[in-house]
mmCIF file of C-alpha atoms in Angstrom:
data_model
loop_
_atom_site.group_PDB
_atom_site.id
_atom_site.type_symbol
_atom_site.label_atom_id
_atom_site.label_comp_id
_atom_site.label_asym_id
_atom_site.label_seq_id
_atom_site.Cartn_x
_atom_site.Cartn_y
_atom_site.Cartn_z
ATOM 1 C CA UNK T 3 20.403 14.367 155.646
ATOM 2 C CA UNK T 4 20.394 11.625 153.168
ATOM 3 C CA UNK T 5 21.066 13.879 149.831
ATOM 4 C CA UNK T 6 22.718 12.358 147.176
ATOM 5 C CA UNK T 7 26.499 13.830 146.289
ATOM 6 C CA UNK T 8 27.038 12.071 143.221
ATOM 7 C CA UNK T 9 25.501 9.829 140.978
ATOM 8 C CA UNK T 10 26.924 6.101 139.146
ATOM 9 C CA UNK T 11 24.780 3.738 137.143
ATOM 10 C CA UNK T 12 26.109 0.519 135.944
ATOM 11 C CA UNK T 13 25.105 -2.543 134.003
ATOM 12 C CA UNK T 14 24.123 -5.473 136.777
ATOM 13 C CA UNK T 15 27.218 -6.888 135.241
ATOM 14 C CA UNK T 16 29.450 -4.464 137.244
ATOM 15 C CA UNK T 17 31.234 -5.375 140.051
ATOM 16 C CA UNK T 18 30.530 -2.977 143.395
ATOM 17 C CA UNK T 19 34.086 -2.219 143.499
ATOM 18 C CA UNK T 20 33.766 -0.607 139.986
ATOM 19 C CA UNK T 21 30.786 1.011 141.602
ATOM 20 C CA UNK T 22 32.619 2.012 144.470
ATOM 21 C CA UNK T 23 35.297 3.236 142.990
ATOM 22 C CA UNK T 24 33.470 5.833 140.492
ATOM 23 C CA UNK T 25 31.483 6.695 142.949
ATOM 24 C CA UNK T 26 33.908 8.444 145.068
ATOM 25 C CA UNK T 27 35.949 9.811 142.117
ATOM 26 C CA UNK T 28 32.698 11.799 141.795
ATOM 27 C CA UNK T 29 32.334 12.466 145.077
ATOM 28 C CA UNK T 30 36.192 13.659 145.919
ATOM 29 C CA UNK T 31 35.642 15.783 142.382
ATOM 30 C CA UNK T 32 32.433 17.435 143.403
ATOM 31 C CA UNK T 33 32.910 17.791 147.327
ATOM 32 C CA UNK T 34 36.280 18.014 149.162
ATOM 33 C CA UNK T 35 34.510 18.070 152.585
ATOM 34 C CA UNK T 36 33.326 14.297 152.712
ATOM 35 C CA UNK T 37 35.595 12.551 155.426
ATOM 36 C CA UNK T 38 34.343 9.591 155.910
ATOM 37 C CA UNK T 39 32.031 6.925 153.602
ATOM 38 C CA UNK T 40 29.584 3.840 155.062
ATOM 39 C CA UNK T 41 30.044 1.312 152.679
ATOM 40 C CA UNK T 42 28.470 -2.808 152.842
ATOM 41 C CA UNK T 43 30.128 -6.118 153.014
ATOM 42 C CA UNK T 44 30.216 -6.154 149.196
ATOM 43 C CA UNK T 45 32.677 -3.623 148.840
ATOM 44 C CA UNK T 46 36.378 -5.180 149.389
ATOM 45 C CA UNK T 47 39.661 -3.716 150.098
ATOM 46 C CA UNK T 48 40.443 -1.596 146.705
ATOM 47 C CA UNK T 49 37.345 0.431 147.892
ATOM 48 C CA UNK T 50 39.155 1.097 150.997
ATOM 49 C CA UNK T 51 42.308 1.755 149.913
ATOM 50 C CA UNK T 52 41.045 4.083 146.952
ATOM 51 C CA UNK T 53 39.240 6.349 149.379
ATOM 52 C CA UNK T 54 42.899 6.675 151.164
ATOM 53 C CA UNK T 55 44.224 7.701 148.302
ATOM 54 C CA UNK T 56 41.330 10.568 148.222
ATOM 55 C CA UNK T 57 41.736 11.277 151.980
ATOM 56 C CA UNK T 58 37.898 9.869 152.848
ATOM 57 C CA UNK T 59 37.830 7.088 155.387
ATOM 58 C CA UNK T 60 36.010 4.518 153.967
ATOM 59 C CA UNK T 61 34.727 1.528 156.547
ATOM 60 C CA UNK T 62 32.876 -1.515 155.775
ATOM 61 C CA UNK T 63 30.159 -1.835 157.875
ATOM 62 C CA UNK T 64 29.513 -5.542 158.846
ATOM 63 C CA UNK T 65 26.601 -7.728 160.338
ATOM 64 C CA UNK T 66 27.374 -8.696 163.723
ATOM 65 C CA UNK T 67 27.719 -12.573 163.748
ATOM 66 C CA UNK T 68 26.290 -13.331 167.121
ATOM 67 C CA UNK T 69 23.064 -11.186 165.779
ATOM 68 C CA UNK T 70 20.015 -13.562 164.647
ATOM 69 C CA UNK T 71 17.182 -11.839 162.645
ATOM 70 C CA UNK T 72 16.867 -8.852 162.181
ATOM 71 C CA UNK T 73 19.341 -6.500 163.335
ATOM 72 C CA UNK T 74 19.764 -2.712 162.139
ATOM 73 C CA UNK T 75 22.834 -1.754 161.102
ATOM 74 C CA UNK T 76 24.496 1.735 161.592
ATOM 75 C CA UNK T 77 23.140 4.849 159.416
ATOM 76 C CA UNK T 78 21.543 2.182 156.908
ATOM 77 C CA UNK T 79 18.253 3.967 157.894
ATOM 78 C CA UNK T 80 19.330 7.228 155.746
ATOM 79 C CA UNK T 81 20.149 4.666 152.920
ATOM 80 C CA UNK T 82 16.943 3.223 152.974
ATOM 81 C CA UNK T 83 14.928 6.934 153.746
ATOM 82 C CA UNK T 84 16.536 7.931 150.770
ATOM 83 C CA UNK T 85 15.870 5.224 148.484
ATOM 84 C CA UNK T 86 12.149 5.114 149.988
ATOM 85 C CA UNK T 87 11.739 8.879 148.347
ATOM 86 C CA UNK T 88 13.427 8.352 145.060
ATOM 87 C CA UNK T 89 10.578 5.845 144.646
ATOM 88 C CA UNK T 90 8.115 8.313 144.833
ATOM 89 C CA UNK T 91 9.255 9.647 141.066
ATOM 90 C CA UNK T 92 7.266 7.258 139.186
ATOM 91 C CA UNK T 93 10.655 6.904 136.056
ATOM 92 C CA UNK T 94 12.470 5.704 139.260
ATOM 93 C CA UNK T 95 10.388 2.869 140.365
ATOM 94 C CA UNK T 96 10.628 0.574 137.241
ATOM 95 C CA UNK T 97 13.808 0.354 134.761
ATOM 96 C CA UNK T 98 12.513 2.597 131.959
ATOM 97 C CA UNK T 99 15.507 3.547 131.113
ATOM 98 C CA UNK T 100 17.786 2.250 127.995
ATOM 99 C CA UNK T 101 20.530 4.192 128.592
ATOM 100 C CA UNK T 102 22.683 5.238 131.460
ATOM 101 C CA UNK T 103 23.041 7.930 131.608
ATOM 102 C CA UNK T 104 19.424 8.105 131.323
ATOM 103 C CA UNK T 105 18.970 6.558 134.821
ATOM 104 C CA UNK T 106 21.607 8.590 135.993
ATOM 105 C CA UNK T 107 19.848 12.009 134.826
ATOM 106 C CA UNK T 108 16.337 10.847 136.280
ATOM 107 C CA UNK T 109 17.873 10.081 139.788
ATOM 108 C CA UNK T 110 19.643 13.502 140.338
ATOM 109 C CA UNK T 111 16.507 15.519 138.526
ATOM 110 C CA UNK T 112 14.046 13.220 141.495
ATOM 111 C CA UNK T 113 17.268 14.107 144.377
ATOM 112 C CA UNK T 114 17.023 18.179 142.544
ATOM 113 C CA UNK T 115 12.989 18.318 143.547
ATOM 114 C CA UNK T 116 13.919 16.833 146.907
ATOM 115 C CA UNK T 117 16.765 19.454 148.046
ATOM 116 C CA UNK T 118 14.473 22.133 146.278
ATOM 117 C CA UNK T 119 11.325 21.571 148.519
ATOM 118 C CA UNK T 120 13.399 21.074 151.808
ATOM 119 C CA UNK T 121 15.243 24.150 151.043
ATOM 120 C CA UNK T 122 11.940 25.859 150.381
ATOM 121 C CA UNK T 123 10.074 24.239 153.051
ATOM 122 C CA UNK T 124 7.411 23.611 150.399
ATOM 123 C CA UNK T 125 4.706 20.846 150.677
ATOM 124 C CA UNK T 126 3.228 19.628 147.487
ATOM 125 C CA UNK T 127 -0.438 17.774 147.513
ATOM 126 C CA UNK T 128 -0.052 13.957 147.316
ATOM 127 C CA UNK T 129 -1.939 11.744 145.009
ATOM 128 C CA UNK T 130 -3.947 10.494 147.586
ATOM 129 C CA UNK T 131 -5.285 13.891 148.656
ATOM 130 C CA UNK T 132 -8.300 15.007 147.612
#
C-alpha cells in the first residue's frame, strides 16, 4: 500500500546504516507484524543482521549486472508512488525545515492526510481544477 510505518530524518552527514538501523527500531517498536524489509545496495550487512536480531528479514535488493539501462527493480515502484505523493504537500518539496524533527513531523502529518482520505474514500479538488 505504500504507507509509511515509521519515520527517521538525518543530517546528509549520516550514514544509511544509521538510517537503517533507527528506522527499524521504530518500526519493530510500533508494528510487530512487519516480516520482511526491501532495502538498496547502500545498506550493508549491520542492516541485515540488526533486522535478525528484530525477527524482520531484511534483503538487499541489487541491480542485475547483465541489465543495461534502465531496468526496474522489485517493489521500488511503491517507493517511488509514495515519495511522488509526499511531494504533493508543498513543506515537503523544498527543505524548509531547520530542525528534525521538524521534517520528521511534516512527513507523517502529509502520510496522516493520505491514510485519512483512502480510509474515507474522500477526493479533494486539485489546484488545477477549476
Amino acid at each position: 500500500l505504500g504507507l509509511v510505518i515509521d519515520c527517521v530524518v538525518l543530517p546528509a552527514s549520516a550514514h544509511e546504516n544509521t538510517a537503517g538501523i533507527a528506522l527499524l527500531d521504530g518500526v519493530a517498536a510500533q508494528c510487530d507484524t512487519v516480516a520482511k524489509a526491501l532495502v538498496d545496495q547502500g545498506f550493508k550487512k549491520s542492516v541485515v543482521d540488526h533486522g535478525k536480531n528484530l525477527g524482520v528479514d531484511v534483503e538487499i535488493v541489487e541491480r542485475n549486472p547483465a541489465g543495461e539501462g534502465f531496468v526496474p527493480q522489485a517493489k521500488r515502484w511503491i517507493v517511488e508512488q509514495t515519495n511522488g505523493i509526499l511531494m504533493f504537500y508543498r513543506r515537503l518539496v523544498r527543505d524548509y525545515e531547520h530542525r528534525l524533527a521538524s521534517s520528521r513531523s511534516r512527513v507523517l502529518w502529509a502520510m496522516t492526510s493520505v491514510m485519512s482520505r483512502r480510509l474515507t474514500r474522500a477526493t479533494i479538488t486539485g489546484w488545477r481544477a477549476e
